[in-house]
Coordinates of C-alpha atoms in Angstrom, one line a residue:
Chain A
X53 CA -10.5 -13.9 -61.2
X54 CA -10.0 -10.4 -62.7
X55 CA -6.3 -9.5 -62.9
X56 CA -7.0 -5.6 -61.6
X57 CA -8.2 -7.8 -58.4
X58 CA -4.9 -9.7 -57.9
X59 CA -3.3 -6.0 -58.6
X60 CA -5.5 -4.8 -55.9
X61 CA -4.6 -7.7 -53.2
X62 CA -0.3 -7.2 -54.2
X63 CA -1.0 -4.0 -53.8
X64 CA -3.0 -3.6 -50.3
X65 CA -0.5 -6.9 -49.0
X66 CA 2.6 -4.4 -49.7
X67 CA 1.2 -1.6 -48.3
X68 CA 0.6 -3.5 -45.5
X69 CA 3.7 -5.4 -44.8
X70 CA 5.6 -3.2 -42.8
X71 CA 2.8 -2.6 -40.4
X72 CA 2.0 -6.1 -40.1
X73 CA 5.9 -7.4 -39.8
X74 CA 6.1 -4.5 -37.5
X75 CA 3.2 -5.8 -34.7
X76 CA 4.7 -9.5 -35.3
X77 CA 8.1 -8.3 -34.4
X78 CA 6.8 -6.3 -31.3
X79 CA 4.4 -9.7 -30.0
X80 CA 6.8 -11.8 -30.6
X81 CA 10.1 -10.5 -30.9
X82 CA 11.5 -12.4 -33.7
X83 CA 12.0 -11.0 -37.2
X84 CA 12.5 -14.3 -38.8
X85 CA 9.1 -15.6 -37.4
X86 CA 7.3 -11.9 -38.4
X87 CA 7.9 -12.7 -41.4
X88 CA 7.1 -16.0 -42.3
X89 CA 3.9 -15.3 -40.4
X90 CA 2.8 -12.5 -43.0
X91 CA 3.8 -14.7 -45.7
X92 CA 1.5 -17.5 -44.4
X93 CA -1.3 -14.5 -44.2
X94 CA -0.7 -13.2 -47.9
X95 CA -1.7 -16.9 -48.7
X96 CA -4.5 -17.4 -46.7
X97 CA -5.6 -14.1 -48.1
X98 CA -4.8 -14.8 -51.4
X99 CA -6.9 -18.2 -51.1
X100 CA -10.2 -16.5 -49.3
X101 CA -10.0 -12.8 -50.5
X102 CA -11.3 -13.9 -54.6
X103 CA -14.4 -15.8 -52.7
X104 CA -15.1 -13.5 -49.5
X105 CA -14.5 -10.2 -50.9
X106 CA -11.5 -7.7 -49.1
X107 CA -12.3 -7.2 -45.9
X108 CA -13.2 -3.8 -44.9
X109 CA -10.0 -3.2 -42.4
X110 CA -7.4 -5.5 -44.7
X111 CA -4.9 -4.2 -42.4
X112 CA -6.5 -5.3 -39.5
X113 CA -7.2 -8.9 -41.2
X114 CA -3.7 -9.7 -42.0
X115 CA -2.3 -8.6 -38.6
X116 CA -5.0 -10.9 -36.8
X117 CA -4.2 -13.6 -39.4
X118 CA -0.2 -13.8 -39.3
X119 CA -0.4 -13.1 -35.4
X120 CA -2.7 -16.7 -35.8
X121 CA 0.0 -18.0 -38.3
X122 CA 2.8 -17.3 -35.7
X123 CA 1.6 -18.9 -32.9
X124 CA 0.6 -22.2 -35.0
X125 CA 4.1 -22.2 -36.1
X126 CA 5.4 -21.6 -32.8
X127 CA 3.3 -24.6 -31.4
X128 CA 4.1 -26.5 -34.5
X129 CA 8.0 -25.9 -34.5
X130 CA 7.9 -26.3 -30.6
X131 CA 9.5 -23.1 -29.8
X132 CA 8.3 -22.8 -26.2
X133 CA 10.7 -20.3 -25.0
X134 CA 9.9 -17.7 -22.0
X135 CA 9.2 -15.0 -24.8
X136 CA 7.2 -16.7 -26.9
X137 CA 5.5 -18.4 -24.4
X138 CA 4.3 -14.9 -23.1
X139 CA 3.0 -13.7 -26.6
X140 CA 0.6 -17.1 -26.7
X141 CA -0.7 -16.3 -23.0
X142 CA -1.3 -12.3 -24.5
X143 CA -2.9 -13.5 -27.2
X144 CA -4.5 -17.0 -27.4
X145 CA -5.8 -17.6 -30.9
X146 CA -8.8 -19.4 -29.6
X147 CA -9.9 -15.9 -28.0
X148 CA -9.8 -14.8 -31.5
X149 CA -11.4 -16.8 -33.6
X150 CA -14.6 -16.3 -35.1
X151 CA -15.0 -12.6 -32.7
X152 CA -14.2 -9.3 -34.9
X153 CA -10.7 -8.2 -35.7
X154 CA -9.8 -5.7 -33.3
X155 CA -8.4 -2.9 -34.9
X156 CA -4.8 -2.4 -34.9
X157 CA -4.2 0.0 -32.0
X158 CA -1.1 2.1 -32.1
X159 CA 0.7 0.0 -34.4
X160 CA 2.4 3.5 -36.3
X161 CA 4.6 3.1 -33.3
X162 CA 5.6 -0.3 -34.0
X163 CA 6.4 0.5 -37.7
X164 CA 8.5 3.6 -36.5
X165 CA 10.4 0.8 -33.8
X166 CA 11.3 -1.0 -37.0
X167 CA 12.4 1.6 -39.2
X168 CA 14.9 2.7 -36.4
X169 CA 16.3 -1.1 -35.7
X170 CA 16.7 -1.2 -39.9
X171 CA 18.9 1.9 -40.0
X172 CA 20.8 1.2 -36.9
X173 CA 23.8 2.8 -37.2
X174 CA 25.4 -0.4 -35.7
X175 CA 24.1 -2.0 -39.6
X176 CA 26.3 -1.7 -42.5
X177 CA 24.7 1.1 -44.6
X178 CA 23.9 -1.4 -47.4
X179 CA 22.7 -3.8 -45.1
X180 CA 20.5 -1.1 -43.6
X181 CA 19.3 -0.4 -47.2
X182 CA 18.0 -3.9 -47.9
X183 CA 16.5 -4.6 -44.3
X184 CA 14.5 -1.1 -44.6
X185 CA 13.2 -1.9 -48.2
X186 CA 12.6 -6.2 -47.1
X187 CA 10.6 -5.8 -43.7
X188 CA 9.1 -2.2 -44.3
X189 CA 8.5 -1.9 -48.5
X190 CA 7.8 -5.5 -48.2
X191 CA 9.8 -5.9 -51.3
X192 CA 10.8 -9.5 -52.1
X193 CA 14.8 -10.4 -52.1
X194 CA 15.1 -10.9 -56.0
X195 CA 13.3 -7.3 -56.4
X196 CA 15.8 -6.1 -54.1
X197 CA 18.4 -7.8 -55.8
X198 CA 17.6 -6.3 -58.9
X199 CA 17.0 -3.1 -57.8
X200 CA 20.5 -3.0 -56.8
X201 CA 21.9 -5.4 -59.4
X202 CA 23.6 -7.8 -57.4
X203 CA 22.9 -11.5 -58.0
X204 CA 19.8 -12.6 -55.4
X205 CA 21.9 -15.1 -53.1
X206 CA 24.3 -12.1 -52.9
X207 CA 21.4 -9.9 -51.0
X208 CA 19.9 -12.6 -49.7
X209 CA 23.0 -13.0 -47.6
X210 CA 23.3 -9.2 -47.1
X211 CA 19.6 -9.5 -45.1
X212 CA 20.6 -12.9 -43.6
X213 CA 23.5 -11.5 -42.0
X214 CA 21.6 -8.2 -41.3
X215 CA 19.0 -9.8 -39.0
X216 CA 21.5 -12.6 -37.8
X217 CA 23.2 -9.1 -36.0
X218 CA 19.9 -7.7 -34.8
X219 CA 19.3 -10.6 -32.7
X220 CA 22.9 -11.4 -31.3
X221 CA 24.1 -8.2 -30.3
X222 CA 20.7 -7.1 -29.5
X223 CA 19.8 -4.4 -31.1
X224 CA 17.0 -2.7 -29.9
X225 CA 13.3 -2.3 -31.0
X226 CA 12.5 1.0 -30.0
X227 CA 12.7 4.9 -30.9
X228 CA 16.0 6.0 -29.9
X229 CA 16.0 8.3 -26.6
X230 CA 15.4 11.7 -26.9
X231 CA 18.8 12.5 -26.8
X232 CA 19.8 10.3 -29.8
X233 CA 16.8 11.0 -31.5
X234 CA 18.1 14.0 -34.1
X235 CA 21.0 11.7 -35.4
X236 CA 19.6 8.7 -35.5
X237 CA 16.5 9.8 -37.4
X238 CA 19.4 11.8 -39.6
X239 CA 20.6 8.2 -40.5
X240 CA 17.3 6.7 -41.0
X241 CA 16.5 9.8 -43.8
X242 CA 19.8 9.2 -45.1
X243 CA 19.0 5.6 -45.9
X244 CA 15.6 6.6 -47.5
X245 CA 17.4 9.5 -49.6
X246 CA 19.8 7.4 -50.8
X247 CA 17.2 4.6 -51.8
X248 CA 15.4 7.4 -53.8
X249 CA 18.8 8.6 -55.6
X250 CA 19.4 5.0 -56.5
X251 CA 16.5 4.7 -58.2
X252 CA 17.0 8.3 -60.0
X253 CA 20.2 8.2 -61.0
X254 CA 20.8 4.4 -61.8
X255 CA 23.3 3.0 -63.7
X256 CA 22.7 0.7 -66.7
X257 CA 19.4 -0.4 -68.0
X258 CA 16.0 0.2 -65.8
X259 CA 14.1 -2.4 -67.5
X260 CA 13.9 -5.0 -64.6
X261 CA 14.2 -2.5 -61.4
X262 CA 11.1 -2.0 -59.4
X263 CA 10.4 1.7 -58.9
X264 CA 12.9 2.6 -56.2
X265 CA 11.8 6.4 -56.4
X266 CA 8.1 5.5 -55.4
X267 CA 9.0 3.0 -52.7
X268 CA 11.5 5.9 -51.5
X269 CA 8.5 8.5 -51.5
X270 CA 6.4 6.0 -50.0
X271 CA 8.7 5.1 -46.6
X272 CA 9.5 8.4 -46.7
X273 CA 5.7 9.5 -46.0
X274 CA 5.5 7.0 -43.7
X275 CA 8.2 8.1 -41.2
X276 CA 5.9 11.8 -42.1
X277 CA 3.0 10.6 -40.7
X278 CA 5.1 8.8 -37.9
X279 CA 7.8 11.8 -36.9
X280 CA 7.3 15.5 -36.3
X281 CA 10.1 16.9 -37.6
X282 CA 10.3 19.4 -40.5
X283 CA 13.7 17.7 -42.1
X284 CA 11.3 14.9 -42.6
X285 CA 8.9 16.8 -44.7
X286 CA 12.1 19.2 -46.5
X287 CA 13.1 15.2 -47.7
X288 CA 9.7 14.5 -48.6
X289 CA 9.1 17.5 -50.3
X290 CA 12.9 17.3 -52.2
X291 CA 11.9 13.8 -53.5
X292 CA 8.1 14.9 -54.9
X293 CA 10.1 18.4 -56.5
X294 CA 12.9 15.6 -57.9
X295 CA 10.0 12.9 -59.4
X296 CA 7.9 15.9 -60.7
X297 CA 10.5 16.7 -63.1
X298 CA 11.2 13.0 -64.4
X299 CA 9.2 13.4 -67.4
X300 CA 11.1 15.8 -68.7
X301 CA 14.2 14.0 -68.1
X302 CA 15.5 11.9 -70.5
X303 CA 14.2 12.6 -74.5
X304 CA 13.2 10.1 -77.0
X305 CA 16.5 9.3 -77.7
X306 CA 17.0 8.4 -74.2
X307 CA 19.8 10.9 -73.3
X308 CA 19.3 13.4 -70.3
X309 CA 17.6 16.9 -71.0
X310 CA 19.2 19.2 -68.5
X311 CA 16.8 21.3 -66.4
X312 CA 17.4 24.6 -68.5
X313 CA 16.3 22.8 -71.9
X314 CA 13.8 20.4 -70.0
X315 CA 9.9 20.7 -71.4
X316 CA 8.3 22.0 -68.2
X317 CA 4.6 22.1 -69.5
X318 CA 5.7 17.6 -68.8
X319 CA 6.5 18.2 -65.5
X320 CA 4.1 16.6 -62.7
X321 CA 1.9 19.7 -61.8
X322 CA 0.4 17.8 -58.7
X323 CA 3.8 16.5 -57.4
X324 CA 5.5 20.3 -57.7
X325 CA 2.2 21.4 -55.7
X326 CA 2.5 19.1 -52.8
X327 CA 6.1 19.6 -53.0
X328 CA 5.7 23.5 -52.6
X329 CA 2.8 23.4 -49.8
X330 CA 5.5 21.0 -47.9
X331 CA 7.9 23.7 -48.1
X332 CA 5.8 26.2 -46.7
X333 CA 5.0 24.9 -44.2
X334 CA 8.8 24.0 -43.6
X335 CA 9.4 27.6 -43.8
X336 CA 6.6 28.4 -41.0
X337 CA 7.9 25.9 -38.2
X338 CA 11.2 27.8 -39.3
X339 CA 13.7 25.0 -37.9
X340 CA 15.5 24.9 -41.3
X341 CA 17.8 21.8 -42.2
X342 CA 19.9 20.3 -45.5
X343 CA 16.6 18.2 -47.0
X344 CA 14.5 21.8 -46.2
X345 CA 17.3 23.7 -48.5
X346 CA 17.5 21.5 -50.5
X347 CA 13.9 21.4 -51.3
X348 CA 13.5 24.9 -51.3
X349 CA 16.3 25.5 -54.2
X350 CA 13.9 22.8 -56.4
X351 CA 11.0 24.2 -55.0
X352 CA 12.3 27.7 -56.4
X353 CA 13.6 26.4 -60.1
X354 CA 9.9 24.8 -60.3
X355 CA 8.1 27.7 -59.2
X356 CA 10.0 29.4 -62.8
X357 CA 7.5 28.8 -66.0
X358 CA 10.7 28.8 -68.0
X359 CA 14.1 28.6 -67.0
X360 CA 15.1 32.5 -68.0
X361 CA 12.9 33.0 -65.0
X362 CA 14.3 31.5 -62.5
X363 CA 15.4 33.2 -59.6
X364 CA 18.9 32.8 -59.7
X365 CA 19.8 35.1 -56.9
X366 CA 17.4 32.7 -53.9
X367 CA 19.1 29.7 -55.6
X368 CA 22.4 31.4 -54.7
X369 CA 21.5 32.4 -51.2
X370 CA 19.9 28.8 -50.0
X371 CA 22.9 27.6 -51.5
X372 CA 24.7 29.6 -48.9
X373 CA 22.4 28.9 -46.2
X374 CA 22.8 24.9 -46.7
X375 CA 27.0 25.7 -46.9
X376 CA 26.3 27.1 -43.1
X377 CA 24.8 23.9 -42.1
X378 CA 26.4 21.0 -44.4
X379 CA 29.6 22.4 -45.5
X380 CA 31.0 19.8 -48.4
X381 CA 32.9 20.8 -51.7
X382 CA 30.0 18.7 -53.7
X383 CA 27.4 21.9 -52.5
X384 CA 29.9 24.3 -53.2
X385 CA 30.0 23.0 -57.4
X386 CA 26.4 22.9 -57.2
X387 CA 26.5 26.6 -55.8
X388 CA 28.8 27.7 -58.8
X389 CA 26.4 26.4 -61.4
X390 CA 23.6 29.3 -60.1
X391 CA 26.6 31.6 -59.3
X392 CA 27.6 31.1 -63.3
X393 CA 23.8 32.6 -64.0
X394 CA 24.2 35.6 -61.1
X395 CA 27.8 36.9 -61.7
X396 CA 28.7 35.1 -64.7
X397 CA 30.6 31.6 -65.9
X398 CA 34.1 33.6 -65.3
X399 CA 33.5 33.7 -61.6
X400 CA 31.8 30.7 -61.3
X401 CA 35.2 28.5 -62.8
X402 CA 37.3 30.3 -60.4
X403 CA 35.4 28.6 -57.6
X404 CA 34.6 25.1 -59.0
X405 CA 38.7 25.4 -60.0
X406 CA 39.0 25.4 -56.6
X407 CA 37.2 22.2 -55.7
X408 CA 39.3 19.3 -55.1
X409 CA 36.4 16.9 -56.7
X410 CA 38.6 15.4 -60.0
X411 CA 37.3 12.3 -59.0
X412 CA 33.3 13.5 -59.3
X413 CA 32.1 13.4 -62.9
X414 CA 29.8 16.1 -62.1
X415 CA 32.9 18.8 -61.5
X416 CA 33.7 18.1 -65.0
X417 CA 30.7 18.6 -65.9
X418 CA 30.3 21.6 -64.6
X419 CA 33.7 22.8 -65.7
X420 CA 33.3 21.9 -69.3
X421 CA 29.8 23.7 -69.4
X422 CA 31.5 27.0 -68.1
X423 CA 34.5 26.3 -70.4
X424 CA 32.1 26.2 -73.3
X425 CA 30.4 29.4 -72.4
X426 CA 33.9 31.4 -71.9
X427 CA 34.4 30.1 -75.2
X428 CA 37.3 28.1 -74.5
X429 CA 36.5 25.0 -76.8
X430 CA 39.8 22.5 -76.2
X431 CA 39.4 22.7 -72.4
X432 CA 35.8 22.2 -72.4
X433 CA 36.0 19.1 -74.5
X434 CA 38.9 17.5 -72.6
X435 CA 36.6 18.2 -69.2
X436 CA 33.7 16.5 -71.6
X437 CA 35.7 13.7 -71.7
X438 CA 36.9 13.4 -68.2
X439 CA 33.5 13.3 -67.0
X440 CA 32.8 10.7 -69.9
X441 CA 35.2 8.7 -68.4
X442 CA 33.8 8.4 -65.1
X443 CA 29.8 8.5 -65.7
X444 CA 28.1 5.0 -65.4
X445 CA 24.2 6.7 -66.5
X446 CA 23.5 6.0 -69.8
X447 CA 20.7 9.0 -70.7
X448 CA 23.7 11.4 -69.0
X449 CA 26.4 9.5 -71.2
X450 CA 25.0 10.3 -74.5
X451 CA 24.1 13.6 -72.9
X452 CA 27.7 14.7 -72.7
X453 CA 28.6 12.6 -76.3
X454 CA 26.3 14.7 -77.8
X455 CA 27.3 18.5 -76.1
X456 CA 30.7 17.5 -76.5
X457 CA 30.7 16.7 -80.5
X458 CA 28.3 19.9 -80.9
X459 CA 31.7 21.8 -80.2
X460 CA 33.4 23.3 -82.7
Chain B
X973 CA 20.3 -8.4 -20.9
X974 CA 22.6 -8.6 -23.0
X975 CA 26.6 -9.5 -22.0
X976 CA 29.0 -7.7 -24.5
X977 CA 33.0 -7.1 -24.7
X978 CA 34.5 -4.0 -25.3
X979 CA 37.9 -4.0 -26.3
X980 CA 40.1 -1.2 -26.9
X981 CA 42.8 -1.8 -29.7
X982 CA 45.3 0.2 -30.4
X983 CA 49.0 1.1 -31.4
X984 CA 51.0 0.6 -28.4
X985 CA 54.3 1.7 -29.8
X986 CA 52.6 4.6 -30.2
X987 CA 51.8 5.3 -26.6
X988 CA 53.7 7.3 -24.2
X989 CA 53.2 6.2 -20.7
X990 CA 55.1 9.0 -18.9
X991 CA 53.3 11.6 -20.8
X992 CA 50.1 13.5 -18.8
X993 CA 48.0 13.0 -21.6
X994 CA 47.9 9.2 -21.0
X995 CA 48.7 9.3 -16.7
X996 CA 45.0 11.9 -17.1
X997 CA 43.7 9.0 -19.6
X998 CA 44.4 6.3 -17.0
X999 CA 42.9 8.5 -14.4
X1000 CA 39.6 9.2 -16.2
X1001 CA 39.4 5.4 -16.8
X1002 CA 39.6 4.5 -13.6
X1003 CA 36.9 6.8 -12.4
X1004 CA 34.6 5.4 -14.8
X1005 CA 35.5 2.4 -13.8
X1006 CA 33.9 3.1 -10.4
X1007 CA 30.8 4.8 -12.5
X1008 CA 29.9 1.6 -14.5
X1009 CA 30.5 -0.6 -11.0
X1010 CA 27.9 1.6 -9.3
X1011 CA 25.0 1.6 -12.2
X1012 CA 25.5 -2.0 -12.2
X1013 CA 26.5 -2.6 -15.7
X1014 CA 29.9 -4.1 -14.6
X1015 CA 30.6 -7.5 -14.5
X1016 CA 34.9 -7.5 -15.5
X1017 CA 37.5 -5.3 -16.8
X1018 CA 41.3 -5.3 -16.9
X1019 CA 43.9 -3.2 -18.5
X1020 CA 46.7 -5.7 -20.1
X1021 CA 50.3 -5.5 -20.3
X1022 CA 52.6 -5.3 -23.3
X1023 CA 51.5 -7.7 -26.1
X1024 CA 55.6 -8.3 -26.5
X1025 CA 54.7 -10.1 -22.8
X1026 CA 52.2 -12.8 -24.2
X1027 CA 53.0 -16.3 -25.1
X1028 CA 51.1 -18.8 -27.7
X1029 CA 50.5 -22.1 -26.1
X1030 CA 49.0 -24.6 -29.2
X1031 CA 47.2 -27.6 -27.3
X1032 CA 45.6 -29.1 -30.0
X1033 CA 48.3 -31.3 -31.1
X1034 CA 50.1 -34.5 -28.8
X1035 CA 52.2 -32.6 -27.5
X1036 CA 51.4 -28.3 -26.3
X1037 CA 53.6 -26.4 -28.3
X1038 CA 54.6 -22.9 -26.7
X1039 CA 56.0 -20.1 -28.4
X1040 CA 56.3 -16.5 -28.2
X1041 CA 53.3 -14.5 -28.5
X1042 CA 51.2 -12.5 -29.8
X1043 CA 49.1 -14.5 -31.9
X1044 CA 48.4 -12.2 -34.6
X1045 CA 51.6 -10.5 -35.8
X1046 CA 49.8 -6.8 -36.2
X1047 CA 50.8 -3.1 -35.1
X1048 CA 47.3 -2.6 -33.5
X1049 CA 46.9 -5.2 -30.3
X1050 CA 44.5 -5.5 -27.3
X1051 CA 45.0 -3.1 -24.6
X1052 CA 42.3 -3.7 -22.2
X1053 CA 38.9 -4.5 -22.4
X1054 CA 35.7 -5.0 -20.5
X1055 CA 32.7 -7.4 -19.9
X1056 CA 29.4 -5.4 -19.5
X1057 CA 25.7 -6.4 -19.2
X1058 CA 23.0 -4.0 -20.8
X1059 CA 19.9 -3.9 -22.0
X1060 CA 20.5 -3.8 -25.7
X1061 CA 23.3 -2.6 -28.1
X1062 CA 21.9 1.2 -27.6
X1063 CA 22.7 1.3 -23.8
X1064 CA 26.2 -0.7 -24.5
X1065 CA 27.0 1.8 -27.2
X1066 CA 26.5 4.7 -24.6
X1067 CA 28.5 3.4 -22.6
X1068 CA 31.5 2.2 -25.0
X1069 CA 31.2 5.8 -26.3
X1070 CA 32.0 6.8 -22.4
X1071 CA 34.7 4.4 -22.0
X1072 CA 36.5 5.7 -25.0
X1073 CA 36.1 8.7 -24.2
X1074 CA 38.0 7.8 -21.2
X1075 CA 40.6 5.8 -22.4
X1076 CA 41.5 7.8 -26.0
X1077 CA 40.9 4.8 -27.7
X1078 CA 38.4 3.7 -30.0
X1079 CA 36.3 0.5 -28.0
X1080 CA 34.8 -2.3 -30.3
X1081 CA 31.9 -3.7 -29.2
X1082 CA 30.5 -7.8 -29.2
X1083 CA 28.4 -9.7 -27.8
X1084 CA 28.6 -13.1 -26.5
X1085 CA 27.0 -15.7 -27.2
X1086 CA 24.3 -17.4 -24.9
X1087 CA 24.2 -15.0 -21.7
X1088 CA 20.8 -13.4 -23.5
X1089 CA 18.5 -13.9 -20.9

C-alpha cells in the first residue's frame, strides 16, 4: 500500500484520539480501558482501511469501533461492575452492528471534560503535561519521552501514576463550575503554553523530538473551538506570531538570529495573518488578558516590514498594560529591551539593574547587549559570559559565543 | 462518592492557644463544623491533643513494645483532621479550602481506599 496512505491513516487516527479516548472515558469511565479500546480500533482500521477505503466519518468509525472493542474486553476480562455493566445495557454492540455509525453527537464536550481532568490542578504540572499530550495528542509514551528527554519507563511511570490518581482520589470528569472556570482554564492554557515553549526553546539536539510546537498549536485550537474565551485565542494567536517567525530563527550555522537581524521576507506570511485577525478580534470582545498582550506585542513587531519600523512606543505601552495584570520582574527585562529603543540603552540598564533575575540567562543577556551599546566593552563581555554560563540552547549558545568575541 | 481525609498539619510550638487569633480560629471551625454536618458531607472529625501526649505501641513483634510517641520525630504533626464523603476531588477541594480557611492551617487532602461506591 502507498506510504502517503499509511501517512494519511497516522494522521486521521491522531487527530482523532482525543475525541475518541474522550467518548470512551465518558461511556465507560475508565481511562485505562479508553485507551486500550482505541488502540484495538487503530488496528482493526489499520487491517480494513487499505481494502475498504476510509470511511467517510473516520471519526465516527473509530468511536463506534473502540466503543465495540471495550465492551468485548469488558466481557472478555469479566469486569462486570455496576458502571460498566450500565455502559453495555446503553450500548449493546449487537444494536450496532451492521446499522450506520451514528454520528458522534456532542462529543466536543467530552474532549473539553478530558482536557480539564489532564490539567487538574490536583496533577503534578509535569504529570499534567504528559497526560494532556498521551490521551488528547494521542502521542505514544516513547514520543513523549523524547520530547522531553527522559528515558521512556521514566514517563511511562509519570502517566501511570498520573491516571493511578485520577481514579483513587476521584478526580472529576467534567468542566469545572462556573465559578472555578477562569482559573482552572488558566491552568489548562498554562500547560499548553508551556508544551509549546518546550518545543521552541529546547535544549540540546531536536533531531528525535516530535514537533512539540504543532501539537501545542493543535490542543490549543481545540480548547478554541471548545471555550469562548478571548485568553484562549490571545494564546493561540501568541503561538501562530511565535511559529511564523521560526524560519528566520536560527542561520545555517545553526546559531540564533535575534529578531532585529532576523530575514523577515522567511517568516510565515499565513501564520502572522491568522495570528493578527486573532488579535483583532481579541481587541473587539475587549476583555484583554496576559496571552492577549502578549500576542499583541508579536502581533505589532510582525506587523514592521523591517525592524527600524517597529513601533517601539505600542511595544512599550502593552508592556505596561501586561505589568498591570501579571506583574513579574521577567516582563519588566522584557519591557527594558523596547524601552532601550524608546528612551535609549542608558535608561533601559538602570531598570534591568534593578531586577533581581541573576539567575535568568536572559537578564544577562539583556544587560550585556545594553552594555555593548553604551560602549562599555569589559562589562558587556563578563554579562556575555554569565549568560553563557547558564544557557542550555545550543543555536542561542553560539549566538552569544559569537556577539561576545565580535567585541573588541 | 468518594470518602477522603483532611488533615491539618502544622507547627504546634508555634501556636498560641490563649491568643484571639486562634480562640476566633477555633470558633470559626466549629461553626463549619455544624455547616458540613448539615449539607451532609460529614461523616467524622476531631481536633487532637498535643503530639508530646501520644504513645507508640509496636505489636508486630512477641511481645507489644510501648514507647513514647510520636511516631515520626518532625516539627510539623497532626492537629485534627476530618473524614468527608463527596462527589469527587472538586467538591472535597471546596470544601478543604473552607476548612482551612477556618482553622489557619493548610488541610491535605486523601482518599481512602475502597469506600468508592
Amino acid at each position: 500500500m502507498p506510504a502517503d496512505f499509511d501517512d494519511r491513516i497516522a494522521e486521521i487516527v491522531r487527530a482523532e484520539h482525543g475525541r475518541v479516548v474522550a467518548t470512551l472515558i465518558r461511556r465507560f469511565g475508565d481511562i485505562d480501558l479508553a485507551e486500550d479500546a482505541a488502540a484495538d480500533a487503530l488496528v482493526t482500521a489499520l487491517e480494513r482501511w487499505p481494502a475498504d477505503g476510509i470511511p467517510p466519518n473516520p471519526g465516527a468509525w473509530l468511536t463506534t469501533t473502540a466503543g465495540n472493542k471495550a465492551i468485548d474486553r469488558i466481557r472478555r476480562e469479566g469486569k462486570r461492575d455496576a458502571k460498566h455493566q450500565e455502559a453495555l445495557m446503553i450500548a449493546d454492540p449487537e444494536h450496532n452492528e451492521g446499522g450506520p455509525h451514528q454520528p458522534t453527537g456532542p462529543i466536543s464536550d467530552d474532549r473539553l471534560r478530558l482536557v480539564f481532568t489532564c490539567c487538574h490542578p490536583a496533577l503534578a504540572l509535569e504529570n499534567r503535561v504528559a497526560l494532556t499530550l498521551r490521551l488528547l495528542g494521542g502521542l505514544t509514551v516513547a514520543e513523549i519521552a523524547h520530547a522531553f528527554l527522559v528515558p521512556e519507563t521514566t514517563m511511562a511511570q509519570r502517566i501511570t501514576r498520573a491516571k493511578q490518581k485520577i481514579k483513587n482520589a476521584n478526580i472529576p470528569y467534567r468542566v469545572p463550575s462556573a465559578e472555578d472556570l477562569p482559573s482552572r482554564l488558566a491552568g489548562v492554557l498554562a500547560v499548553l503554553y508551556l508544551v509549546f515553549n518546550e518545543g521552541y526553546l529546547t535544549s540540546g539536539a531536536a533531531g528525535t523530538r516530535v514537533d512539540l510546537c504543532e501539537e501545542a498549536v493543535r490542543l490549543t485550537r481545540q480548547v478554541a473551538s471548545l471555550v469562548d474565551e478571548p485568553e484562549v485565542l490571545g494564546l493561540l494567536a501568541l503561538m501562530l506570531l511565535t511559529e511564523a517567525r521560526h524560519p528566520a530563527r536560527v542561520d545555517a550555522a545553526g546559531a540564533l538570529v535575534t529578531l532585529d537581524k532576523q530575514d523577515r521576507t522567511r517568516w510565515d506570511a499565513a501564520l502572522i495573518d491568522e495570528g493578527h485577525r486573532l488579535v483583532r478580534r481579541c481587541l473587539a470582545l475587549n476583555r484583554p488578558g496576559p496571552y492577549q498582550l502578549q500576542a499583541a506585542i508579536n502581533a505589532v513587531h510582525t506587523d514592521a516590514l523591517d525592524a527600524s519600523m517597529t513601533d517601539w512606543r505600542q511595544i512599550v505601552q502593552l508592556y505596561d498594560q501586561l505589568l498591570r495584570v501579571q506583574p513579574n520582574p521577567i516582563v519588566e527585562l522584557n519591557r527594558a529591551v523596547a524601552v532601550a529603543e524608546v528612551d535609549g540603552p542608558a535608561v533601559a540598564l538602570s531598570v534591568v539593574e534593578r531586577l533581581d533575575l541573576a539567575g535568568y540567562h536572559a537578564w544577562h543577556v539583556t544587560r550585556a547587549e545594553l552594555l555593548r551599546r553604551l560602549e562599555r566593552d569589559a562589562e558587556a563581555r563578563d554579562a556575555y559570559d554569565a549568560a553563557l554560563a547558564l544557557v542550555e540552547n545550543e543555536a542561542e549558545r553560539a549566538h552569544l559565543v559569537s556577539r561576545r568575541d565580535s567585541l573588541r | 462518592m468518594t470518602h477522603y481525609l483532611l488533615s491539618v498539619i502544622h507547627d504546634w510550638d508555634a501556636l498560641d492557644f490563649d491568643s484571639p487569633e486562634t480562640q476566633q480560629s477555633f470558633a470559626d471551625t466549629e461553626a463549619f463544623n455544624k455547616d458540613l454536618q448539615g449539607s451532609g458531607h460529614w461523616l467524622f472529625a476531631g481536633g487532637l491533643l498535643h503530639p508530646d501526649s501520644s504513645t507508640v505501641v509496636d505489636g508486630t513483634k512477641a511481645e507489644p513494645i510501648i514507647s513514647d510517641g510520636p511516631y515520626v520525630e518532625t516539627k510539623e504533626q497532626l492537629g485534627g483532621f476530618w473524614v468527608i464523603e463527596a462527589a469527587d476531588l472538586d467538591e472535597a477541594l471546596a470544601i478543604a479550602g473552607r476548612a482551612s480557611g477556618a482553622c489557619r492551617h493548610p488541610v491535605e487532602v486523601r482518599p481512602f481506599q475502597g469506600v468508592v461506591d
